[in-house]
Amino acid sequence: MKSLRALSAEALASHAPAARQSLESLAHSLYPLLFKASYLLEQTDTIRDLLARWPLQEFRLRALLAPSAEHPADLRDWTCRLCLEACARGLGDHVRPPVAPGQQLRVADFTGIRDVQVPRCPCRSTLGRWGRTELLARTCCELQARHCVPGRAMEVLADLFVTSGNFEVVVQALQPAGPAPLRLRGPSFRADSLSPGQLLHVLQLAGPGVLRKLEVVHNVRLHAGLVEQLLGRVGFPQLASLTLPAKALEAFPAQAADADGGDARLAAIALALSRMAQLTELSVAFSTLTGKVQTLLGPLRTPLRALDLAHCSLDHADMAFLASCPHAAHLEVLDLSGHNLEGLFPSTFARLLGRAAQTLKVLTLEECGLADSQVGRLSLALSPCRELRELRLLGNPLSAGALQRLFAALCALPKLRCVEFPVPKDCYPEGAAYPQDEPGTSRFDQQKYDVIAQELRAGLLRAGRADIRISSPLFGSFDPDIQETSSELGAFLLQAFKNALEKFSRALKQME
């Protein structure tokens, strides 16, 4: 229940002229409460004036929008474009001279707010991570040409998302030509659609010594040699989470025959990772690591909490290492998609789940060839995982009957809250290949699926597990970052395709 102060703050915020006029006489301790009320009501002028006069040393958006004893509403997933733009304008006003006495703001932190598929803010217009990066970078750049009050440089923290579309403005914000009142910093960094040279340049400017999370995804073409150079030349002593793009740990095609050299590069990468004493999350999906998992993970000094080895072509030696290594007993998030776990190494996989049972919270086993005959063994392997909260099984050829048996077993997992299950193979035409390719994924009997899904929900309800949400997202879980930059990534892919055709054409002419 909202406190009387929170109700009063909302009442004041709803009358923007009165709220703005009263800021000079408002107690400093009430600024956060009035800010949250103004954000809730999308009172952008009040938000701008609040930031312009902010009397505290820190402005941390996530903490201000979080539930509190006085105002229990959770607004951390309200990435409202109007409110965020008002915040940026308010920061600019705050540092423009003349500066009002008593203003002490030193850190403006916009990290940690969540992007969701369905906007909750009243205007329904949101600003994703890429947009927030560009907004804050442009705000910093616009103020660089203005007079800077000595000693008043403010740190602006953001979850940076850099692509070719905003690369230049981010570089300018990170490396001002002279004194600047706002300094952009990013404790987390996501890169897409950049050349390796651009990636290296912007990471060096971003301050790798303070970087905690690095995601290099999709259209950044790295190979093992470049990853070795990146980790060796830049260094990330505080990095806790690292995501590399597809094939990043494989040798460059021209050097693919040099197996020993490839292993040496992987060992050098592992050595660089071992120097990251804070590293607990690692994603290297879609890199071929057959027989090399021990080389990669063995030297790490800190046990991993999250590990993504999806579609890495693991073999028996890799699975045996995973099941016995120190990481297994600490894993909270594990993705082994794309491996025939029950068909190739059922006992080793079960042993791995047994080792991870006390900590495992999220397990992804998509496109693992799990068939009806393997449901019993899978249920038995999952039974010790009492901490499991999310299970993803998309792309496995399971029938409605097998799913019913599996769900009956999952009801015994007390903390399970989310299950993504495949469209039952009963819903596809007889003899159809499974998993389906993208065009065929949506060609199933929707009416039959609805009946089966309802029966599965009814079974959970009878078991007293209405708290478990089940769904079948046909094309995977919602990714707000891809959704936001889809047009840019599409243009990038078209250009890459055009370049490939030009190279092919030149090669044909040379052959003639």
Short mmCIF file of C-alpha atoms in Angstrom, two decimals:
data_model
loop_
_atom_site.label_atom_id
_atom_site.label_comp_id
_atom_site.label_asym_id
_atom_site.label_seq_id
_atom_site.Cartn_x
_atom_site.Cartn_y
_atom_site.Cartn_z
CA MET A 1 0.00 0.00 0.00
CA LYS A 2 1.26 3.46 -0.87
CA SER A 3 2.21 5.72 2.00
CA LEU A 4 0.56 9.08 2.59
CA ARG A 5 3.73 10.77 1.30
CA ALA A 6 3.58 8.74 -1.94
CA LEU A 7 -0.08 9.62 -2.46
CA SER A 8 0.74 13.26 -1.83
CA ALA A 9 3.63 13.10 -4.31
CA GLU A 10 1.32 11.69 -6.99
CA ALA A 11 -1.28 14.37 -6.26
CA LEU A 12 1.38 17.06 -6.61
CA ALA A 13 2.86 15.48 -9.75
CA SER A 14 -0.57 15.38 -11.40
CA HIS A 15 -0.56 19.22 -11.30
CA ALA A 16 2.66 19.90 -13.17
CA PRO A 17 2.74 23.73 -12.85
CA ALA A 18 2.30 23.55 -9.08
CA ALA A 19 4.92 20.78 -8.79
CA ARG A 20 7.49 22.75 -10.80
CA GLN A 21 6.90 25.92 -8.83
CA SER A 22 7.35 24.14 -5.52
CA LEU A 23 10.73 22.52 -6.29
CA GLU A 24 12.75 25.33 -4.73
CA SER A 25 11.04 24.80 -1.37
CA LEU A 26 10.83 20.98 -1.57
CA ALA A 27 12.88 18.99 0.95
CA HIS A 28 15.76 17.17 -0.72
CA SER A 29 14.59 13.83 0.68
CA LEU A 30 11.33 14.17 -1.27
CA TYR A 31 12.93 14.53 -4.70
CA PRO A 32 13.14 10.73 -5.32
CA LEU A 33 9.49 10.19 -4.40
CA LEU A 34 8.28 13.06 -6.58
CA PHE A 35 10.46 11.79 -9.43
CA LYS A 36 8.86 8.33 -9.29
CA ALA A 37 5.37 9.84 -9.15
CA SER A 38 6.17 12.09 -12.13
CA TYR A 39 7.62 9.13 -14.08
CA LEU A 40 4.48 7.10 -13.35
CA LEU A 41 2.27 9.90 -14.64
CA GLU A 42 4.63 10.82 -17.53
CA GLN A 43 4.95 14.42 -16.37
CA THR A 44 7.94 15.17 -18.57
CA ASP A 45 8.32 18.88 -17.71
CA THR A 46 8.46 18.07 -14.02
CA ILE A 47 10.98 15.28 -14.64
CA ARG A 48 13.22 17.66 -16.56
CA ASP A 49 13.05 20.29 -13.82
CA LEU A 50 13.74 17.66 -11.13
CA LEU A 51 16.93 16.55 -12.90
CA ALA A 52 17.98 20.13 -13.55
CA ARG A 53 17.78 20.89 -9.82
CA TRP A 54 18.70 17.43 -8.45
CA PRO A 55 20.20 18.15 -5.02
CA LEU A 56 21.67 14.70 -4.27
CA GLN A 57 25.07 13.33 -5.29
CA GLU A 58 23.62 10.37 -7.20
CA PHE A 59 20.73 9.76 -9.58
CA ARG A 60 20.18 6.02 -10.06
CA LEU A 61 17.16 5.34 -12.24
CA ARG A 62 16.73 1.65 -11.44
CA ALA A 63 16.71 2.29 -7.69
CA LEU A 64 14.29 5.20 -8.07
CA LEU A 65 11.82 3.08 -10.08
CA ALA A 66 12.13 -0.01 -7.86
CA PRO A 67 9.42 -1.01 -5.35
CA SER A 68 9.80 0.62 -1.94
CA ALA A 69 7.98 0.63 1.37
CA GLU A 70 6.44 3.98 0.50
CA HIS A 71 5.65 3.30 -3.17
CA PRO A 72 5.41 -0.45 -3.94
CA ALA A 73 4.93 -0.05 -7.73
CA ASP A 74 7.73 -1.61 -9.81
CA LEU A 75 8.53 0.64 -12.79
CA ARG A 76 11.93 -0.83 -13.67
CA ASP A 77 10.59 -2.12 -17.00
CA TRP A 78 9.03 1.24 -17.95
CA THR A 79 11.54 2.32 -20.60
CA CYS A 80 9.27 5.25 -21.47
CA ARG A 81 10.69 7.28 -24.33
CA LEU A 82 9.08 10.54 -23.17
CA CYS A 83 10.39 10.21 -19.61
CA LEU A 84 13.89 9.14 -20.63
CA GLU A 85 14.22 12.01 -23.09
CA ALA A 86 13.09 14.37 -20.32
CA CYS A 87 15.78 12.92 -18.04
CA ALA A 88 18.45 13.54 -20.70
CA ARG A 89 17.30 17.14 -21.19
CA GLY A 90 17.30 17.62 -17.42
CA LEU A 91 20.91 16.41 -17.19
CA GLY A 92 21.88 18.93 -19.84
CA ASP A 93 20.14 21.71 -17.89
CA HIS A 94 21.87 20.58 -14.69
CA VAL A 95 25.39 21.17 -16.00
CA ARG A 96 24.76 24.28 -18.08
CA PRO A 97 26.05 27.41 -16.37
CA PRO A 98 25.12 29.21 -14.30
CA VAL A 99 24.87 26.27 -11.90
CA ALA A 100 22.46 26.75 -9.02
CA PRO A 101 23.98 26.57 -5.52
CA GLY A 102 23.62 23.27 -3.70
CA GLN A 103 23.64 21.05 -6.80
CA GLN A 104 25.98 18.13 -6.14
CA LEU A 105 25.05 15.50 -8.75
CA ARG A 106 28.12 13.46 -9.68
CA VAL A 107 26.70 10.19 -11.06
CA ALA A 108 23.66 9.69 -13.31
CA ASP A 109 23.07 5.92 -13.58
CA PHE A 110 20.70 4.60 -16.26
CA THR A 111 21.81 0.95 -16.05
CA GLY A 112 19.75 -2.07 -15.12
CA ILE A 113 16.29 -1.14 -16.38
CA ARG A 114 14.52 -3.95 -18.25
CA ASP A 115 13.23 -4.05 -21.81
CA VAL A 116 9.97 -5.98 -22.25
CA GLN A 117 7.88 -7.08 -25.20
CA VAL A 118 4.67 -5.32 -24.12
CA PRO A 119 5.17 -1.70 -22.95
CA ARG A 120 3.51 -0.80 -19.66
CA CYS A 121 3.92 2.96 -19.75
CA PRO A 122 0.77 4.91 -20.73
CA CYS A 123 2.26 6.36 -23.94
CA ARG A 124 3.28 2.88 -25.19
CA SER A 125 6.39 4.43 -26.74
CA THR A 126 9.60 2.94 -25.39
CA LEU A 127 13.32 3.47 -25.83
CA GLY A 128 15.39 0.29 -25.91
CA ARG A 129 19.01 -0.21 -24.99
CA TRP A 130 20.31 0.95 -28.39
CA GLY A 131 18.09 4.03 -28.27
CA ARG A 132 19.12 4.86 -24.70
CA THR A 133 22.77 4.57 -25.72
CA GLU A 134 22.29 6.98 -28.62
CA LEU A 135 20.20 9.41 -26.54
CA LEU A 136 22.77 9.66 -23.75
CA ALA A 137 25.72 9.75 -26.17
CA ARG A 138 24.16 12.61 -28.15
CA THR A 139 23.39 14.48 -24.93
CA CYS A 140 27.05 14.21 -23.92
CA CYS A 141 28.25 15.29 -27.38
CA GLU A 142 25.92 18.30 -27.58
CA LEU A 143 27.38 19.66 -24.36
CA GLN A 144 31.03 19.16 -25.34
CA ALA A 145 31.09 22.38 -27.35
CA ARG A 146 29.65 24.39 -24.46
CA HIS A 147 31.46 26.02 -21.57
CA CYS A 148 32.21 23.46 -18.83
CA VAL A 149 32.11 24.58 -15.21
CA PRO A 150 35.49 23.53 -13.69
CA GLY A 151 35.32 20.49 -11.44
CA ARG A 152 31.75 19.60 -12.36
CA ALA A 153 32.24 16.64 -14.74
CA MET A 154 29.45 14.11 -14.16
CA GLU A 155 29.61 10.38 -14.95
CA VAL A 156 26.70 9.10 -17.03
CA LEU A 157 26.42 5.31 -16.72
CA ALA A 158 24.55 3.29 -19.35
CA ASP A 159 24.21 -0.28 -20.61
CA LEU A 160 25.92 0.54 -23.89
CA PHE A 161 24.66 -1.07 -27.12
CA VAL A 162 26.86 -0.07 -30.06
CA THR A 163 26.31 -0.85 -33.74
CA SER A 164 27.50 0.76 -36.94
CA GLY A 165 24.45 3.04 -36.70
CA ASN A 166 25.55 4.80 -33.50
CA PHE A 167 29.28 3.99 -33.48
CA GLU A 168 30.51 7.49 -34.30
CA VAL A 169 28.42 9.35 -31.73
CA VAL A 170 29.36 6.84 -29.01
CA VAL A 171 33.06 7.20 -29.83
CA GLN A 172 32.74 10.99 -29.65
CA ALA A 173 30.97 10.74 -26.29
CA LEU A 174 33.60 8.37 -24.89
CA GLN A 175 36.53 10.44 -26.16
CA PRO A 176 35.71 14.16 -25.92
CA ALA A 177 38.16 16.50 -27.61
CA GLY A 178 38.39 18.67 -24.49
CA PRO A 179 36.79 19.23 -21.10
CA ALA A 180 33.22 17.94 -21.04
CA PRO A 181 30.55 18.28 -18.34
CA LEU A 182 29.16 14.76 -18.99
CA ARG A 183 31.35 11.66 -19.35
CA LEU A 184 29.72 8.53 -20.76
CA ARG A 185 30.67 5.21 -19.16
CA GLY A 186 29.37 1.68 -19.65
CA PRO A 187 29.73 -1.10 -17.07
CA SER A 188 28.02 -3.37 -19.62
CA PHE A 189 28.62 -3.36 -23.38
CA ARG A 190 26.85 -5.05 -26.30
CA ALA A 191 28.33 -4.89 -29.81
CA ASP A 192 26.64 -5.81 -33.08
CA SER A 193 27.26 -5.00 -36.76
CA LEU A 194 30.79 -3.70 -36.12
CA SER A 195 34.08 -4.54 -37.80
CA PRO A 196 36.75 -6.09 -35.56
CA GLY A 197 38.71 -2.81 -35.78
CA GLN A 198 35.70 -0.75 -34.68
CA LEU A 199 35.06 -3.17 -31.81
CA LEU A 200 38.64 -2.93 -30.55
CA HIS A 201 38.64 0.87 -30.81
CA VAL A 202 35.38 1.47 -28.96
CA LEU A 203 36.20 -1.06 -26.24
CA GLN A 204 39.52 0.65 -25.55
CA LEU A 205 37.68 3.95 -25.17
CA ALA A 206 34.94 2.47 -22.99
CA GLY A 207 37.34 1.74 -20.16
CA PRO A 208 37.80 -2.04 -20.14
CA GLY A 209 39.11 -1.84 -16.59
CA VAL A 210 35.59 -1.16 -15.29
CA LEU A 211 33.64 -3.30 -17.77
CA ARG A 212 31.56 -6.00 -16.05
CA LYS A 213 29.61 -7.48 -18.96
CA LEU A 214 30.59 -7.81 -22.63
CA GLU A 215 28.32 -9.20 -25.35
CA VAL A 216 29.73 -9.46 -28.87
CA VAL A 217 26.94 -10.89 -31.00
CA HIS A 218 25.64 -11.77 -34.44
CA ASN A 219 27.30 -9.60 -37.09
CA VAL A 220 30.74 -9.07 -35.59
CA ARG A 221 32.99 -11.44 -37.52
CA LEU A 222 35.54 -12.77 -35.07
CA HIS A 223 37.71 -15.87 -35.20
CA ALA A 224 40.05 -17.43 -32.66
CA GLY A 225 43.02 -15.31 -33.74
CA LEU A 226 41.08 -12.06 -33.36
CA VAL A 227 39.62 -13.13 -30.00
CA GLU A 228 43.14 -13.90 -28.78
CA GLN A 229 44.28 -10.42 -29.88
CA LEU A 230 41.23 -8.71 -28.35
CA LEU A 231 41.60 -10.35 -24.94
CA GLY A 232 45.37 -9.95 -24.97
CA ARG A 233 45.55 -6.31 -26.08
CA VAL A 234 42.60 -4.89 -24.16
CA GLY A 235 42.32 -6.95 -20.98
CA PHE A 236 39.18 -7.02 -18.85
CA PRO A 237 40.20 -7.44 -15.20
CA GLN A 238 36.69 -6.81 -13.82
CA LEU A 239 34.72 -8.75 -16.45
CA ALA A 240 32.09 -11.06 -14.97
CA SER A 241 30.14 -11.99 -18.11
CA LEU A 242 31.39 -12.66 -21.66
CA THR A 243 29.37 -13.57 -24.78
CA LEU A 244 31.14 -14.27 -28.07
CA PRO A 245 29.50 -14.53 -31.52
CA ALA A 246 29.11 -17.69 -33.60
CA LYS A 247 32.37 -19.33 -34.70
CA ALA A 248 34.44 -16.88 -32.64
CA LEU A 249 36.57 -19.71 -31.21
CA GLU A 250 37.21 -21.39 -34.54
CA ALA A 251 40.32 -20.90 -36.67
CA PHE A 252 40.17 -18.49 -39.59
CA PRO A 253 39.15 -20.50 -42.71
CA ALA A 254 42.55 -19.99 -44.36
CA GLN A 255 44.19 -21.53 -41.28
CA ALA A 256 41.62 -24.26 -40.64
CA ALA A 257 44.04 -27.04 -41.58
CA ASP A 258 46.45 -25.97 -38.87
CA ALA A 259 44.90 -27.98 -36.04
CA ASP A 260 47.82 -27.51 -33.66
CA GLY A 261 47.78 -23.77 -34.23
CA GLY A 262 44.05 -23.70 -33.55
CA ASP A 263 44.52 -25.54 -30.26
CA ALA A 264 47.34 -23.17 -29.32
CA ARG A 265 45.10 -20.18 -29.95
CA LEU A 266 42.34 -21.73 -27.86
CA ALA A 267 44.83 -22.34 -25.06
CA ALA A 268 45.94 -18.69 -25.29
CA ILE A 269 42.30 -17.58 -25.10
CA ALA A 270 41.78 -19.82 -22.07
CA LEU A 271 44.85 -18.28 -20.43
CA ALA A 272 43.46 -14.79 -21.02
CA LEU A 273 40.11 -15.86 -19.54
CA SER A 274 41.88 -17.30 -16.51
CA ARG A 275 43.25 -13.83 -15.73
CA MET A 276 39.68 -12.55 -15.34
CA ALA A 277 39.23 -13.32 -11.67
CA GLN A 278 35.59 -12.14 -11.68
CA LEU A 279 34.42 -14.17 -14.71
CA THR A 280 31.35 -16.28 -13.83
CA GLU A 281 29.30 -16.22 -17.08
CA LEU A 282 30.52 -17.48 -20.45
CA SER A 283 28.64 -17.94 -23.74
CA VAL A 284 30.44 -19.44 -26.74
CA ALA A 285 27.47 -20.89 -28.63
CA PHE A 286 27.87 -22.04 -32.26
CA SER A 287 31.65 -22.51 -32.05
CA THR A 288 32.87 -26.02 -32.87
CA LEU A 289 34.59 -27.22 -29.69
CA THR A 290 34.71 -30.97 -30.22
CA GLY A 291 37.19 -32.38 -27.72
CA LYS A 292 38.30 -28.90 -26.62
CA VAL A 293 36.05 -27.97 -23.71
CA GLN A 294 38.65 -28.94 -21.12
CA THR A 295 41.26 -26.80 -22.91
CA LEU A 296 38.88 -23.82 -22.76
CA LEU A 297 37.37 -24.19 -19.28
CA GLY A 298 40.05 -26.06 -17.37
CA PRO A 299 42.33 -23.05 -16.64
CA LEU A 300 39.52 -20.79 -15.34
CA ARG A 301 40.14 -19.79 -11.72
CA THR A 302 36.55 -18.90 -10.84
CA PRO A 303 33.69 -21.42 -11.06
CA LEU A 304 31.17 -20.46 -13.73
CA ARG A 305 27.56 -19.73 -12.79
CA ALA A 306 26.28 -19.47 -16.38
CA LEU A 307 27.56 -21.51 -19.34
CA ASP A 308 26.24 -21.56 -22.92
CA LEU A 309 27.65 -24.33 -25.10
CA ALA A 310 24.72 -24.55 -27.53
CA HIS A 311 25.55 -26.13 -30.90
CA CYS A 312 29.24 -26.62 -30.05
CA SER A 313 29.42 -30.26 -31.32
CA LEU A 314 30.50 -31.67 -27.96
CA ASP A 315 31.77 -35.25 -27.74
CA HIS A 316 32.04 -37.82 -24.93
CA ALA A 317 35.27 -36.32 -23.57
CA ASP A 318 33.66 -32.87 -23.36
CA MET A 319 30.60 -34.14 -21.52
CA ALA A 320 32.73 -36.23 -19.17
CA PHE A 321 34.78 -33.14 -18.30
CA LEU A 322 31.65 -31.02 -17.72
CA ALA A 323 30.16 -33.67 -15.43
CA SER A 324 33.28 -33.83 -13.25
CA CYS A 325 34.74 -30.30 -13.38
CA PRO A 326 34.42 -27.76 -10.50
CA HIS A 327 32.08 -25.59 -12.59
CA ALA A 328 29.30 -28.21 -12.52
CA ALA A 329 28.56 -27.73 -8.81
CA HIS A 330 28.08 -23.95 -9.25
CA LEU A 331 26.06 -23.69 -12.47
CA GLU A 332 22.85 -21.68 -12.28
CA VAL A 333 22.26 -21.27 -16.03
CA LEU A 334 23.16 -23.99 -18.56
CA ASP A 335 22.46 -24.23 -22.31
CA LEU A 336 23.33 -27.47 -24.11
CA SER A 337 21.02 -27.02 -27.09
CA GLY A 338 21.85 -28.79 -30.33
CA HIS A 339 23.36 -31.91 -28.75
CA ASN A 340 21.83 -35.39 -28.79
CA LEU A 341 22.22 -35.73 -25.03
CA GLU A 342 20.09 -38.79 -24.34
CA GLY A 343 21.18 -40.55 -27.52
CA LEU A 344 24.94 -40.06 -27.24
CA PHE A 345 25.78 -39.72 -23.54
CA PRO A 346 22.68 -40.26 -21.34
CA SER A 347 24.55 -41.34 -18.20
CA THR A 348 27.10 -38.50 -18.41
CA PHE A 349 24.35 -35.94 -18.93
CA ALA A 350 22.44 -37.30 -15.93
CA ARG A 351 25.61 -37.09 -13.85
CA LEU A 352 26.10 -33.46 -14.92
CA LEU A 353 22.56 -32.57 -13.81
CA GLY A 354 23.16 -34.38 -10.53
CA ARG A 355 26.28 -32.30 -9.87
CA ALA A 356 24.44 -29.07 -10.74
CA ALA A 357 21.19 -29.93 -8.95
CA GLN A 358 21.78 -27.74 -5.89
CA THR A 359 22.29 -24.56 -7.92
CA LEU A 360 20.73 -24.98 -11.38
CA LYS A 361 17.94 -22.45 -12.07
CA VAL A 362 17.68 -22.21 -15.88
CA LEU A 363 18.19 -25.16 -18.24
CA THR A 364 17.90 -24.95 -22.04
CA LEU A 365 17.79 -28.15 -24.10
CA GLU A 366 16.47 -27.00 -27.46
CA GLU A 367 16.86 -29.19 -30.57
CA CYS A 368 18.44 -32.02 -28.59
CA GLY A 369 16.59 -34.81 -30.39
CA LEU A 370 14.65 -35.71 -27.23
CA ALA A 371 12.10 -38.36 -28.23
CA ASP A 372 9.16 -39.99 -26.45
CA SER A 373 11.26 -42.99 -25.41
CA GLN A 374 13.70 -40.70 -23.55
CA VAL A 375 11.17 -38.80 -21.44
CA GLY A 376 11.47 -41.23 -18.54
CA ARG A 377 15.25 -40.86 -18.31
CA LEU A 378 15.00 -37.10 -18.71
CA SER A 379 12.42 -36.87 -15.90
CA LEU A 380 14.67 -38.95 -13.65
CA ALA A 381 17.70 -36.79 -14.46
CA LEU A 382 15.74 -33.62 -13.68
CA SER A 383 14.25 -34.89 -10.42
CA PRO A 384 17.17 -33.74 -8.16
CA CYS A 385 17.06 -30.20 -9.64
CA ARG A 386 14.91 -28.72 -6.87
CA GLU A 387 16.12 -25.16 -7.58
CA LEU A 388 15.12 -25.23 -11.27
CA ARG A 389 12.94 -22.26 -12.29
CA GLU A 390 12.99 -22.26 -16.10
CA LEU A 391 13.13 -25.16 -18.57
CA ARG A 392 13.26 -24.70 -22.36
CA LEU A 393 12.67 -27.68 -24.65
CA LEU A 394 11.76 -26.16 -28.02
CA GLY A 395 12.60 -28.10 -31.16
CA ASN A 396 12.39 -31.62 -29.69
CA PRO A 397 10.12 -34.21 -31.41
CA LEU A 398 7.86 -34.98 -28.44
CA SER A 399 4.25 -36.14 -28.67
CA ALA A 400 1.37 -34.89 -26.56
CA GLY A 401 1.45 -38.07 -24.46
CA ALA A 402 5.16 -37.71 -23.75
CA LEU A 403 4.69 -34.08 -22.76
CA GLN A 404 1.92 -35.06 -20.34
CA ARG A 405 4.24 -37.59 -18.67
CA LEU A 406 7.05 -35.05 -18.52
CA PHE A 407 4.82 -32.34 -17.04
CA ALA A 408 3.58 -34.76 -14.38
CA ALA A 409 7.21 -35.23 -13.31
CA LEU A 410 7.98 -31.50 -13.48
CA CYS A 411 5.21 -30.80 -10.95
CA ALA A 412 7.54 -32.20 -8.29
CA LEU A 413 10.05 -29.36 -8.82
CA PRO A 414 8.90 -26.78 -6.24
CA LYS A 415 10.51 -23.65 -7.73
CA LEU A 416 9.73 -24.30 -11.40
CA ARG A 417 7.82 -21.34 -12.87
CA CYS A 418 8.34 -21.39 -16.64
CA VAL A 419 8.41 -24.17 -19.24
CA GLU A 420 8.83 -23.59 -22.98
CA PHE A 421 7.70 -26.80 -24.70
CA PRO A 422 7.77 -27.74 -28.40
CA VAL A 423 4.67 -27.88 -30.55
CA PRO A 424 3.81 -31.60 -30.20
CA LYS A 425 4.69 -33.63 -33.26
CA ASP A 426 1.06 -34.81 -33.31
CA CYS A 427 0.16 -31.33 -34.60
CA TYR A 428 2.29 -31.63 -37.73
CA PRO A 429 1.46 -33.72 -40.82
CA GLU A 430 2.40 -37.37 -40.51
CA GLY A 431 5.98 -37.99 -41.58
CA ALA A 432 7.01 -34.34 -41.33
CA ALA A 433 10.67 -33.72 -40.44
CA TYR A 434 11.35 -32.44 -36.94
CA PRO A 435 12.53 -29.92 -35.93
CA GLN A 436 10.89 -27.96 -38.71
CA ASP A 437 12.69 -25.39 -40.79
CA GLU A 438 11.50 -21.78 -40.36
CA PRO A 439 8.84 -21.85 -43.11
CA GLY A 440 7.45 -25.13 -41.77
CA THR A 441 7.50 -24.18 -38.09
CA SER A 442 4.14 -22.43 -38.22
CA ARG A 443 2.43 -25.02 -40.43
CA PHE A 444 0.76 -27.07 -37.76
CA ASP A 445 -2.79 -27.78 -36.65
CA GLN A 446 -3.45 -24.77 -34.39
CA GLN A 447 -6.75 -26.15 -33.12
CA LYS A 448 -5.14 -29.43 -32.11
CA TYR A 449 -2.29 -27.56 -30.42
CA ASP A 450 -4.75 -25.43 -28.44
CA VAL A 451 -6.49 -28.56 -27.16
CA ILE A 452 -3.21 -30.19 -26.11
CA ALA A 453 -1.94 -27.01 -24.43
CA GLN A 454 -5.20 -26.70 -22.53
CA GLU A 455 -4.90 -30.32 -21.37
CA LEU A 456 -1.35 -29.68 -20.17
CA ARG A 457 -2.49 -26.60 -18.23
CA ALA A 458 -5.37 -28.59 -16.76
CA GLY A 459 -2.93 -31.27 -15.60
CA LEU A 460 -0.81 -28.63 -13.86
CA LEU A 461 -3.93 -27.17 -12.26
CA ARG A 462 -5.01 -30.59 -10.92
CA ALA A 463 -1.53 -31.02 -9.46
CA GLY A 464 -1.76 -27.67 -7.71
CA ARG A 465 0.85 -26.10 -9.99
CA ALA A 466 -1.04 -23.24 -11.59
CA ASP A 467 2.09 -21.18 -10.85
CA ILE A 468 3.94 -22.83 -13.77
CA ARG A 469 3.61 -20.81 -17.00
CA ILE A 470 3.87 -22.84 -20.20
CA SER A 471 4.27 -21.61 -23.78
CA SER A 472 5.60 -22.54 -27.22
CA PRO A 473 7.31 -19.47 -28.70
CA LEU A 474 7.74 -20.63 -32.29
CA PHE A 475 10.78 -18.50 -33.03
CA GLY A 476 12.39 -18.46 -29.60
CA SER A 477 12.09 -16.05 -26.73
CA PHE A 478 11.61 -12.33 -27.31
CA ASP A 479 14.91 -10.50 -27.78
CA PRO A 480 14.38 -6.74 -27.31
CA ASP A 481 17.82 -5.86 -28.68
CA ILE A 482 17.25 -7.66 -32.00
CA GLN A 483 13.73 -6.26 -32.19
CA GLU A 484 15.03 -2.73 -31.78
CA THR A 485 17.80 -2.94 -34.38
CA SER A 486 16.20 -5.35 -36.86
CA SER A 487 16.15 -2.83 -39.72
CA GLU A 488 19.82 -1.95 -39.23
CA LEU A 489 20.84 -5.59 -39.00
CA GLY A 490 18.84 -6.36 -42.15
CA ALA A 491 20.70 -3.63 -44.05
CA PHE A 492 24.01 -4.95 -42.69
CA LEU A 493 23.22 -8.48 -43.92
CA LEU A 494 22.19 -7.21 -47.36
CA GLN A 495 25.47 -5.31 -47.66
CA ALA A 496 27.41 -8.38 -46.55
CA PHE A 497 25.56 -10.47 -49.16
CA LYS A 498 26.34 -7.87 -51.84
CA ASN A 499 30.04 -7.89 -50.88
CA ALA A 500 30.11 -11.70 -51.06
CA LEU A 501 28.57 -11.63 -54.55
CA GLU A 502 31.13 -9.08 -55.70
CA LYS A 503 33.99 -11.23 -54.40
CA PHE A 504 32.51 -14.28 -56.12
CA SER A 505 32.16 -12.36 -59.37
CA ARG A 506 35.79 -11.20 -59.22
CA ALA A 507 36.93 -14.77 -58.54
CA LEU A 508 35.02 -16.02 -61.61
CA LYS A 509 36.61 -13.34 -63.80
CA GLN A 510 40.09 -14.30 -62.55
CA MET A 511 39.39 -17.95 -63.40
CA GLU A 512 38.37 -16.97 -66.93
#
